[in-house]
């Protein structure tokens, strides 16, 4: 066997891994450039009127979208690092960590981009609890915790990842304080070792926390097999009322 071929394959593998590792960084650089371009062409009398929901101060209204997308890319970086840390904590072998590097980036990009799409759709108010009341009264159509989980899961690739496993987590089920969240763990690990993603608590922005660090007592509501088979379903008060009205007509 020609000795050059193994060397070529190794070089290609390393190049591919390096390219993959730069996906979010490249995205962030592009969005930084877009934001800087927007800021450089502000109207002379632009007022700084928009309050950043992520606690990063006020910002020119004209560049609001560019700022949101730039901060989303930053959140992708942070979320990817948190997911990758799960794999490192699980003491996976080096080949599995290489896969985890790629998959954690894909998950982070997908989750944050789906969150932005759903945020545009749900038009969350500044309080998640008030948002729930508005949905229950029929003023708004969506944005409750279970609808966030349902939307996120629907937007993700409908096939298993190699290293990571998704769960529909629930807390205080069937009670007034019920919450639902999407949890990622290393495959085969229990829910308590994972990270819960709860954009409902983020009022439409990316939000996550280690399950062990959260005050909600998370438990498995649906596992990945149920999610991918389409049997993971939850209905809220507003949807039940709408269904009842339809049946009574």
PDB file of C-alpha atoms in Angstrom:
ATOM      1  CA  UNK A   1       0.000   0.000   0.000  1.00  0.00           C
ATOM      2  CA  UNK A   2       1.297   3.477  -0.901  1.00  0.00           C
ATOM      3  CA  UNK A   3       2.265   5.183   2.383  1.00  0.00           C
ATOM      4  CA  UNK A   4       1.069   8.539   1.047  1.00  0.00           C
ATOM      5  CA  UNK A   5      -2.633   7.579   1.134  1.00  0.00           C
ATOM      6  CA  UNK A   6      -2.962   7.304   4.933  1.00  0.00           C
ATOM      7  CA  UNK A   7      -1.197  10.664   5.228  1.00  0.00           C
ATOM      8  CA  UNK A   8      -3.589  12.231   2.705  1.00  0.00           C
ATOM      9  CA  UNK A   9      -6.602  10.864   4.581  1.00  0.00           C
ATOM     10  CA  UNK A  10      -5.297  12.220   7.898  1.00  0.00           C
ATOM     11  CA  UNK A  11      -4.724  15.662   6.357  1.00  0.00           C
ATOM     12  CA  UNK A  12      -8.225  15.672   4.853  1.00  0.00           C
ATOM     13  CA  UNK A  13      -9.753  14.626   8.172  1.00  0.00           C
ATOM     14  CA  UNK A  14      -7.913  17.354  10.093  1.00  0.00           C
ATOM     15  CA  UNK A  15      -8.851  19.953   7.462  1.00  0.00           C
ATOM     16  CA  UNK A  16     -12.494  18.895   7.627  1.00  0.00           C
ATOM     17  CA  UNK A  17     -12.510  19.073  11.431  1.00  0.00           C
ATOM     18  CA  UNK A  18     -10.893  22.506  11.361  1.00  0.00           C
ATOM     19  CA  UNK A  19     -13.448  23.761   8.839  1.00  0.00           C
ATOM     20  CA  UNK A  20     -16.248  22.389  10.991  1.00  0.00           C
ATOM     21  CA  UNK A  21     -14.843  24.024  14.112  1.00  0.00           C
ATOM     22  CA  UNK A  22     -14.963  27.415  12.355  1.00  0.00           C
ATOM     23  CA  UNK A  23     -18.651  27.256  11.357  1.00  0.00           C
ATOM     24  CA  UNK A  24     -19.999  29.340  14.219  1.00  0.00           C
ATOM     25  CA  UNK A  25     -16.950  31.625  14.314  1.00  0.00           C
ATOM     26  CA  UNK A  26     -17.387  32.356  10.602  1.00  0.00           C
ATOM     27  CA  UNK A  27     -21.074  33.031  11.157  1.00  0.00           C
ATOM     28  CA  UNK A  28     -20.261  35.384  14.048  1.00  0.00           C
ATOM     29  CA  UNK A  29     -17.699  37.287  11.995  1.00  0.00           C
ATOM     30  CA  UNK A  30     -20.215  37.753   9.183  1.00  0.00           C
ATOM     31  CA  UNK A  31     -22.909  39.012  11.535  1.00  0.00           C
ATOM     32  CA  UNK A  32     -20.462  41.340  13.278  1.00  0.00           C
ATOM     33  CA  UNK A  33     -19.651  42.822   9.867  1.00  0.00           C
ATOM     34  CA  UNK A  34     -23.360  43.280   9.092  1.00  0.00           C
ATOM     35  CA  UNK A  35     -23.938  45.019  12.424  1.00  0.00           C
ATOM     36  CA  UNK A  36     -20.929  47.297  11.963  1.00  0.00           C
ATOM     37  CA  UNK A  37     -22.124  48.162   8.464  1.00  0.00           C
ATOM     38  CA  UNK A  38     -25.564  49.040   9.792  1.00  0.00           C
ATOM     39  CA  UNK A  39     -24.133  51.181  12.589  1.00  0.00           C
ATOM     40  CA  UNK A  40     -21.896  53.015  10.137  1.00  0.00           C
ATOM     41  CA  UNK A  41     -24.903  54.143   8.099  1.00  0.00           C
ATOM     42  CA  UNK A  42     -27.292  55.254  10.833  1.00  0.00           C
ATOM     43  CA  UNK A  43     -29.423  58.329  10.178  1.00  0.00           C
ATOM     44  CA  UNK A  44     -27.897  61.447  11.694  1.00  0.00           C
ATOM     45  CA  UNK A  45     -30.723  61.787  14.218  1.00  0.00           C
ATOM     46  CA  UNK A  46     -31.238  58.114  15.014  1.00  0.00           C
ATOM     47  CA  UNK A  47     -32.618  57.696  18.513  1.00  0.00           C
ATOM     48  CA  UNK A  48     -31.391  54.881  20.761  1.00  0.00           C
ATOM     49  CA  UNK A  49     -34.834  53.582  21.646  1.00  0.00           C
ATOM     50  CA  UNK A  50     -34.705  49.802  21.616  1.00  0.00           C
ATOM     51  CA  UNK A  51     -34.055  48.067  24.951  1.00  0.00           C
ATOM     52  CA  UNK A  52     -32.104  44.835  24.459  1.00  0.00           C
ATOM     53  CA  UNK A  53     -34.038  41.986  26.104  1.00  0.00           C
ATOM     54  CA  UNK A  54     -30.796  40.126  26.886  1.00  0.00           C
ATOM     55  CA  UNK A  55     -29.709  42.841  29.279  1.00  0.00           C
ATOM     56  CA  UNK A  56     -27.059  44.355  27.041  1.00  0.00           C
ATOM     57  CA  UNK A  57     -28.308  47.937  27.124  1.00  0.00           C
ATOM     58  CA  UNK A  58     -30.174  50.092  24.639  1.00  0.00           C
ATOM     59  CA  UNK A  59     -29.485  50.040  20.934  1.00  0.00           C
ATOM     60  CA  UNK A  60     -30.448  51.948  17.754  1.00  0.00           C
ATOM     61  CA  UNK A  61     -33.826  50.742  16.491  1.00  0.00           C
ATOM     62  CA  UNK A  62     -32.613  50.775  12.879  1.00  0.00           C
ATOM     63  CA  UNK A  63     -30.026  48.070  13.633  1.00  0.00           C
ATOM     64  CA  UNK A  64     -32.206  45.960  15.918  1.00  0.00           C
ATOM     65  CA  UNK A  65     -32.312  42.934  13.597  1.00  0.00           C
ATOM     66  CA  UNK A  66     -28.557  42.967  13.005  1.00  0.00           C
ATOM     67  CA  UNK A  67     -27.957  43.169  16.756  1.00  0.00           C
ATOM     68  CA  UNK A  68     -30.314  40.257  17.468  1.00  0.00           C
ATOM     69  CA  UNK A  69     -28.627  38.051  14.867  1.00  0.00           C
ATOM     70  CA  UNK A  70     -25.123  38.977  16.078  1.00  0.00           C
ATOM     71  CA  UNK A  71     -26.070  38.130  19.657  1.00  0.00           C
ATOM     72  CA  UNK A  72     -27.666  34.887  18.447  1.00  0.00           C
ATOM     73  CA  UNK A  73     -24.310  33.891  16.947  1.00  0.00           C
ATOM     74  CA  UNK A  74     -22.636  34.638  20.279  1.00  0.00           C
ATOM     75  CA  UNK A  75     -25.205  32.459  22.017  1.00  0.00           C
ATOM     76  CA  UNK A  76     -24.483  29.682  19.507  1.00  0.00           C
ATOM     77  CA  UNK A  77     -20.847  29.779  20.599  1.00  0.00           C
ATOM     78  CA  UNK A  78     -21.727  29.642  24.279  1.00  0.00           C
ATOM     79  CA  UNK A  79     -24.320  26.887  23.825  1.00  0.00           C
ATOM     80  CA  UNK A  80     -21.966  24.792  21.688  1.00  0.00           C
ATOM     81  CA  UNK A  81     -19.299  24.977  24.374  1.00  0.00           C
ATOM     82  CA  UNK A  82     -21.810  23.880  27.017  1.00  0.00           C
ATOM     83  CA  UNK A  83     -22.921  20.910  24.893  1.00  0.00           C
ATOM     84  CA  UNK A  84     -19.354  19.901  24.110  1.00  0.00           C
ATOM     85  CA  UNK A  85     -18.517  20.065  27.796  1.00  0.00           C
ATOM     86  CA  UNK A  86     -21.166  17.381  28.385  1.00  0.00           C
ATOM     87  CA  UNK A  87     -19.252  15.068  26.068  1.00  0.00           C
ATOM     88  CA  UNK A  88     -15.947  15.830  27.784  1.00  0.00           C
ATOM     89  CA  UNK A  89     -17.476  15.269  31.213  1.00  0.00           C
ATOM     90  CA  UNK A  90     -18.732  11.876  30.016  1.00  0.00           C
ATOM     91  CA  UNK A  91     -15.086  10.910  29.318  1.00  0.00           C
ATOM     92  CA  UNK A  92     -15.762   9.849  25.743  1.00  0.00           C
ATOM     93  CA  UNK A  93     -12.866   8.522  23.650  1.00  0.00           C
ATOM     94  CA  UNK A  94     -11.130  10.951  21.305  1.00  0.00           C
ATOM     95  CA  UNK A  95     -12.930   9.768  18.164  1.00  0.00           C
ATOM     96  CA  UNK A  96     -16.288  10.333  19.867  1.00  0.00           C
ATOM     97  CA  UNK A  97     -15.186  13.790  21.015  1.00  0.00           C
ATOM     98  CA  UNK A  98     -14.389  14.672  17.414  1.00  0.00           C
ATOM     99  CA  UNK A  99     -17.934  13.719  16.448  1.00  0.00           C
ATOM    100  CA  UNK A 100     -19.264  15.627  19.469  1.00  0.00           C
ATOM    101  CA  UNK A 101     -17.455  18.757  18.257  1.00  0.00           C
ATOM    102  CA  UNK A 102     -19.326  18.592  14.951  1.00  0.00           C
ATOM    103  CA  UNK A 103     -22.689  17.601  16.402  1.00  0.00           C
ATOM    104  CA  UNK A 104     -22.627  20.181  19.189  1.00  0.00           C
ATOM    105  CA  UNK A 105     -22.096  22.907  16.607  1.00  0.00           C
ATOM    106  CA  UNK A 106     -24.932  21.632  14.452  1.00  0.00           C
ATOM    107  CA  UNK A 107     -27.283  21.428  17.441  1.00  0.00           C
ATOM    108  CA  UNK A 108     -26.308  24.898  18.679  1.00  0.00           C
ATOM    109  CA  UNK A 109     -26.850  26.493  15.266  1.00  0.00           C
ATOM    110  CA  UNK A 110     -30.154  24.693  14.735  1.00  0.00           C
ATOM    111  CA  UNK A 111     -31.519  25.452  18.199  1.00  0.00           C
ATOM    112  CA  UNK A 112     -30.726  29.164  18.135  1.00  0.00           C
ATOM    113  CA  UNK A 113     -31.944  29.651  14.557  1.00  0.00           C
ATOM    114  CA  UNK A 114     -35.206  27.835  15.293  1.00  0.00           C
ATOM    115  CA  UNK A 115     -35.571  29.926  18.449  1.00  0.00           C
ATOM    116  CA  UNK A 116     -35.306  33.142  16.415  1.00  0.00           C
ATOM    117  CA  UNK A 117     -37.881  31.867  13.916  1.00  0.00           C
ATOM    118  CA  UNK A 118     -40.309  30.889  16.683  1.00  0.00           C
ATOM    119  CA  UNK A 119     -39.666  34.173  18.490  1.00  0.00           C
ATOM    120  CA  UNK A 120     -40.775  36.038  15.374  1.00  0.00           C
ATOM    121  CA  UNK A 121     -43.864  33.829  15.202  1.00  0.00           C
ATOM    122  CA  UNK A 122     -44.843  33.967  18.888  1.00  0.00           C
ATOM    123  CA  UNK A 123     -43.975  37.645  19.477  1.00  0.00           C
ATOM    124  CA  UNK A 124     -43.274  37.057  23.167  1.00  0.00           C
ATOM    125  CA  UNK A 125     -44.029  39.800  25.680  1.00  0.00           C
ATOM    126  CA  UNK A 126     -41.516  40.679  28.399  1.00  0.00           C
ATOM    127  CA  UNK A 127     -43.043  38.254  30.908  1.00  0.00           C
ATOM    128  CA  UNK A 128     -43.426  34.573  30.048  1.00  0.00           C
ATOM    129  CA  UNK A 129     -46.231  34.235  32.613  1.00  0.00           C
ATOM    130  CA  UNK A 130     -48.193  37.148  31.136  1.00  0.00           C
ATOM    131  CA  UNK A 131     -47.609  35.620  27.714  1.00  0.00           C
ATOM    132  CA  UNK A 132     -49.236  32.400  28.979  1.00  0.00           C
ATOM    133  CA  UNK A 133     -52.274  34.345  30.210  1.00  0.00           C
ATOM    134  CA  UNK A 134     -52.673  36.079  26.852  1.00  0.00           C
ATOM    135  CA  UNK A 135     -52.559  32.717  25.066  1.00  0.00           C
ATOM    136  CA  UNK A 136     -55.099  31.174  27.454  1.00  0.00           C
ATOM    137  CA  UNK A 137     -57.463  34.134  26.911  1.00  0.00           C
ATOM    138  CA  UNK A 138     -57.117  33.799  23.149  1.00  0.00           C
ATOM    139  CA  UNK A 139     -55.328  37.145  22.711  1.00  0.00           C
ATOM    140  CA  UNK A 140     -52.175  35.435  21.406  1.00  0.00           C
ATOM    141  CA  UNK A 141     -51.868  32.167  19.499  1.00  0.00           C
ATOM    142  CA  UNK A 142     -48.647  30.764  20.896  1.00  0.00           C
ATOM    143  CA  UNK A 143     -45.562  31.025  23.040  1.00  0.00           C
ATOM    144  CA  UNK A 144     -46.307  28.715  25.958  1.00  0.00           C
ATOM    145  CA  UNK A 145     -43.553  26.415  27.201  1.00  0.00           C
ATOM    146  CA  UNK A 146     -44.847  23.230  25.566  1.00  0.00           C
ATOM    147  CA  UNK A 147     -45.320  25.079  22.255  1.00  0.00           C
ATOM    148  CA  UNK A 148     -41.695  26.128  22.368  1.00  0.00           C
ATOM    149  CA  UNK A 149     -40.584  22.538  22.897  1.00  0.00           C
ATOM    150  CA  UNK A 150     -42.887  21.300  20.149  1.00  0.00           C
ATOM    151  CA  UNK A 151     -41.615  23.926  17.713  1.00  0.00           C
ATOM    152  CA  UNK A 152     -37.960  23.299  18.514  1.00  0.00           C
ATOM    153  CA  UNK A 153     -38.301  19.545  18.133  1.00  0.00           C
ATOM    154  CA  UNK A 154     -40.184  19.919  14.851  1.00  0.00           C
ATOM    155  CA  UNK A 155     -37.435  22.119  13.418  1.00  0.00           C
ATOM    156  CA  UNK A 156     -34.566  19.791  14.313  1.00  0.00           C
ATOM    157  CA  UNK A 157     -33.355  17.000  11.997  1.00  0.00           C
ATOM    158  CA  UNK A 158     -35.736  14.076  12.424  1.00  0.00           C
ATOM    159  CA  UNK A 159     -33.022  11.509  12.993  1.00  0.00           C
ATOM    160  CA  UNK A 160     -30.812  10.652  15.972  1.00  0.00           C
ATOM    161  CA  UNK A 161     -27.424  12.229  16.507  1.00  0.00           C
ATOM    162  CA  UNK A 162     -24.534   9.896  17.219  1.00  0.00           C
ATOM    163  CA  UNK A 163     -23.285  11.433  20.473  1.00  0.00           C
ATOM    164  CA  UNK A 164     -26.239  13.477  21.704  1.00  0.00           C
ATOM    165  CA  UNK A 165     -29.767  12.487  22.663  1.00  0.00           C
ATOM    166  CA  UNK A 166     -32.845  14.739  22.920  1.00  0.00           C
ATOM    167  CA  UNK A 167     -35.571  14.514  25.544  1.00  0.00           C
ATOM    168  CA  UNK A 168     -38.830  16.311  26.206  1.00  0.00           C
ATOM    169  CA  UNK A 169     -38.424  17.278  29.831  1.00  0.00           C
ATOM    170  CA  UNK A 170     -41.290  18.154  32.139  1.00  0.00           C
ATOM    171  CA  UNK A 171     -41.540  19.613  35.626  1.00  0.00           C
ATOM    172  CA  UNK A 172     -44.560  19.976  37.952  1.00  0.00           C
ATOM    173  CA  UNK A 173     -46.661  18.139  35.364  1.00  0.00           C
ATOM    174  CA  UNK A 174     -50.408  18.902  35.323  1.00  0.00           C
ATOM    175  CA  UNK A 175     -49.971  21.635  37.934  1.00  0.00           C
ATOM    176  CA  UNK A 176     -50.180  25.407  37.683  1.00  0.00           C
ATOM    177  CA  UNK A 177     -46.364  25.654  37.778  1.00  0.00           C
ATOM    178  CA  UNK A 178     -45.856  23.102  34.990  1.00  0.00           C
ATOM    179  CA  UNK A 179     -42.922  23.743  32.707  1.00  0.00           C
ATOM    180  CA  UNK A 180     -41.609  21.961  29.628  1.00  0.00           C
ATOM    181  CA  UNK A 181     -38.110  22.089  28.178  1.00  0.00           C
ATOM    182  CA  UNK A 182     -35.933  20.400  25.578  1.00  0.00           C
ATOM    183  CA  UNK A 183     -33.067  18.539  27.245  1.00  0.00           C
ATOM    184  CA  UNK A 184     -29.878  17.324  25.570  1.00  0.00           C
ATOM    185  CA  UNK A 185     -27.702  14.636  27.112  1.00  0.00           C
ATOM    186  CA  UNK A 186     -24.847  12.463  25.925  1.00  0.00           C
ATOM    187  CA  UNK A 187     -26.485   9.369  24.468  1.00  0.00           C
ATOM    188  CA  UNK A 188     -27.223   6.762  27.105  1.00  0.00           C
ATOM    189  CA  UNK A 189     -26.841   9.223  29.981  1.00  0.00           C
ATOM    190  CA  UNK A 190     -29.764  10.045  32.331  1.00  0.00           C
ATOM    191  CA  UNK A 191     -31.740  13.270  32.035  1.00  0.00           C
ATOM    192  CA  UNK A 192     -30.151  14.734  35.166  1.00  0.00           C
ATOM    193  CA  UNK A 193     -26.762  14.878  33.411  1.00  0.00           C
ATOM    194  CA  UNK A 194     -28.062  17.085  30.607  1.00  0.00           C
ATOM    195  CA  UNK A 195     -28.715  20.705  29.677  1.00  0.00           C
ATOM    196  CA  UNK A 196     -32.277  22.022  29.567  1.00  0.00           C
ATOM    197  CA  UNK A 197     -33.074  24.559  26.830  1.00  0.00           C
ATOM    198  CA  UNK A 198     -35.997  26.789  27.790  1.00  0.00           C
ATOM    199  CA  UNK A 199     -36.592  29.684  25.389  1.00  0.00           C
ATOM    200  CA  UNK A 200     -39.952  30.262  27.116  1.00  0.00           C
ATOM    201  CA  UNK A 201     -38.039  31.472  30.178  1.00  0.00           C
ATOM    202  CA  UNK A 202     -35.801  33.458  27.845  1.00  0.00           C
ATOM    203  CA  UNK A 203     -38.898  35.296  26.556  1.00  0.00           C
ATOM    204  CA  UNK A 204     -37.973  34.287  23.029  1.00  0.00           C
ATOM    205  CA  UNK A 205     -34.189  34.430  23.385  1.00  0.00           C
ATOM    206  CA  UNK A 206     -31.896  31.397  23.785  1.00  0.00           C
ATOM    207  CA  UNK A 207     -31.805  30.217  27.409  1.00  0.00           C
ATOM    208  CA  UNK A 208     -30.280  27.072  28.885  1.00  0.00           C
ATOM    209  CA  UNK A 209     -28.985  25.654  32.139  1.00  0.00           C
ATOM    210  CA  UNK A 210     -27.557  22.417  33.502  1.00  0.00           C
ATOM    211  CA  UNK A 211     -30.412  20.284  34.786  1.00  0.00           C
ATOM    212  CA  UNK A 212     -28.618  19.892  38.109  1.00  0.00           C
ATOM    213  CA  UNK A 213     -28.325  23.683  38.472  1.00  0.00           C
ATOM    214  CA  UNK A 214     -31.976  24.462  37.704  1.00  0.00           C
ATOM    215  CA  UNK A 215     -34.667  24.889  40.357  1.00  0.00           C
ATOM    216  CA  UNK A 216     -37.214  22.957  38.278  1.00  0.00           C
ATOM    217  CA  UNK A 217     -37.377  19.219  39.162  1.00  0.00           C
ATOM    218  CA  UNK A 218     -36.993  17.967  35.591  1.00  0.00           C
ATOM    219  CA  UNK A 219     -38.163  14.490  34.632  1.00  0.00           C
ATOM    220  CA  UNK A 220     -38.573  12.608  31.352  1.00  0.00           C
ATOM    221  CA  UNK A 221     -41.883  13.378  29.672  1.00  0.00           C
ATOM    222  CA  UNK A 222     -41.013  11.834  26.310  1.00  0.00           C
ATOM    223  CA  UNK A 223     -37.850  10.054  25.219  1.00  0.00           C
ATOM    224  CA  UNK A 224     -36.184  10.359  21.828  1.00  0.00           C
ATOM    225  CA  UNK A 225     -37.933   7.336  20.357  1.00  0.00           C
ATOM    226  CA  UNK A 226     -41.323   8.827  21.213  1.00  0.00           C
ATOM    227  CA  UNK A 227     -40.256  12.211  19.856  1.00  0.00           C
ATOM    228  CA  UNK A 228     -39.016  10.885  16.514  1.00  0.00           C
ATOM    229  CA  UNK A 229     -42.013   8.578  16.100  1.00  0.00           C
ATOM    230  CA  UNK A 230     -44.396  11.526  16.467  1.00  0.00           C
ATOM    231  CA  UNK A 231     -46.096  10.213  19.615  1.00  0.00           C
ATOM    232  CA  UNK A 232     -44.800  13.025  21.845  1.00  0.00           C
ATOM    233  CA  UNK A 233     -47.797  15.366  22.035  1.00  0.00           C
ATOM    234  CA  UNK A 234     -49.016  17.874  24.611  1.00  0.00           C
ATOM    235  CA  UNK A 235     -52.055  20.150  24.443  1.00  0.00           C
ATOM    236  CA  UNK A 236     -52.544  23.355  26.398  1.00  0.00           C
ATOM    237  CA  UNK A 237     -55.655  24.990  27.792  1.00  0.00           C
ATOM    238  CA  UNK A 238     -56.162  27.234  24.757  1.00  0.00           C
ATOM    239  CA  UNK A 239     -55.887  24.313  22.312  1.00  0.00           C
ATOM    240  CA  UNK A 240     -58.268  22.169  24.364  1.00  0.00           C
ATOM    241  CA  UNK A 241     -60.798  25.024  24.461  1.00  0.00           C
ATOM    242  CA  UNK A 242     -60.481  25.543  20.704  1.00  0.00           C
ATOM    243  CA  UNK A 243     -61.007  21.832  20.073  1.00  0.00           C
ATOM    244  CA  UNK A 244     -64.074  21.794  22.331  1.00  0.00           C
ATOM    245  CA  UNK A 245     -65.562  24.816  20.544  1.00  0.00           C
ATOM    246  CA  UNK A 246     -65.009  23.137  17.207  1.00  0.00           C
ATOM    247  CA  UNK A 247     -66.734  19.955  18.375  1.00  0.00           C
ATOM    248  CA  UNK A 248     -69.738  21.889  19.732  1.00  0.00           C
ATOM    249  CA  UNK A 249     -70.347  23.677  16.442  1.00  0.00           C
TER     250      UNK A 249
END
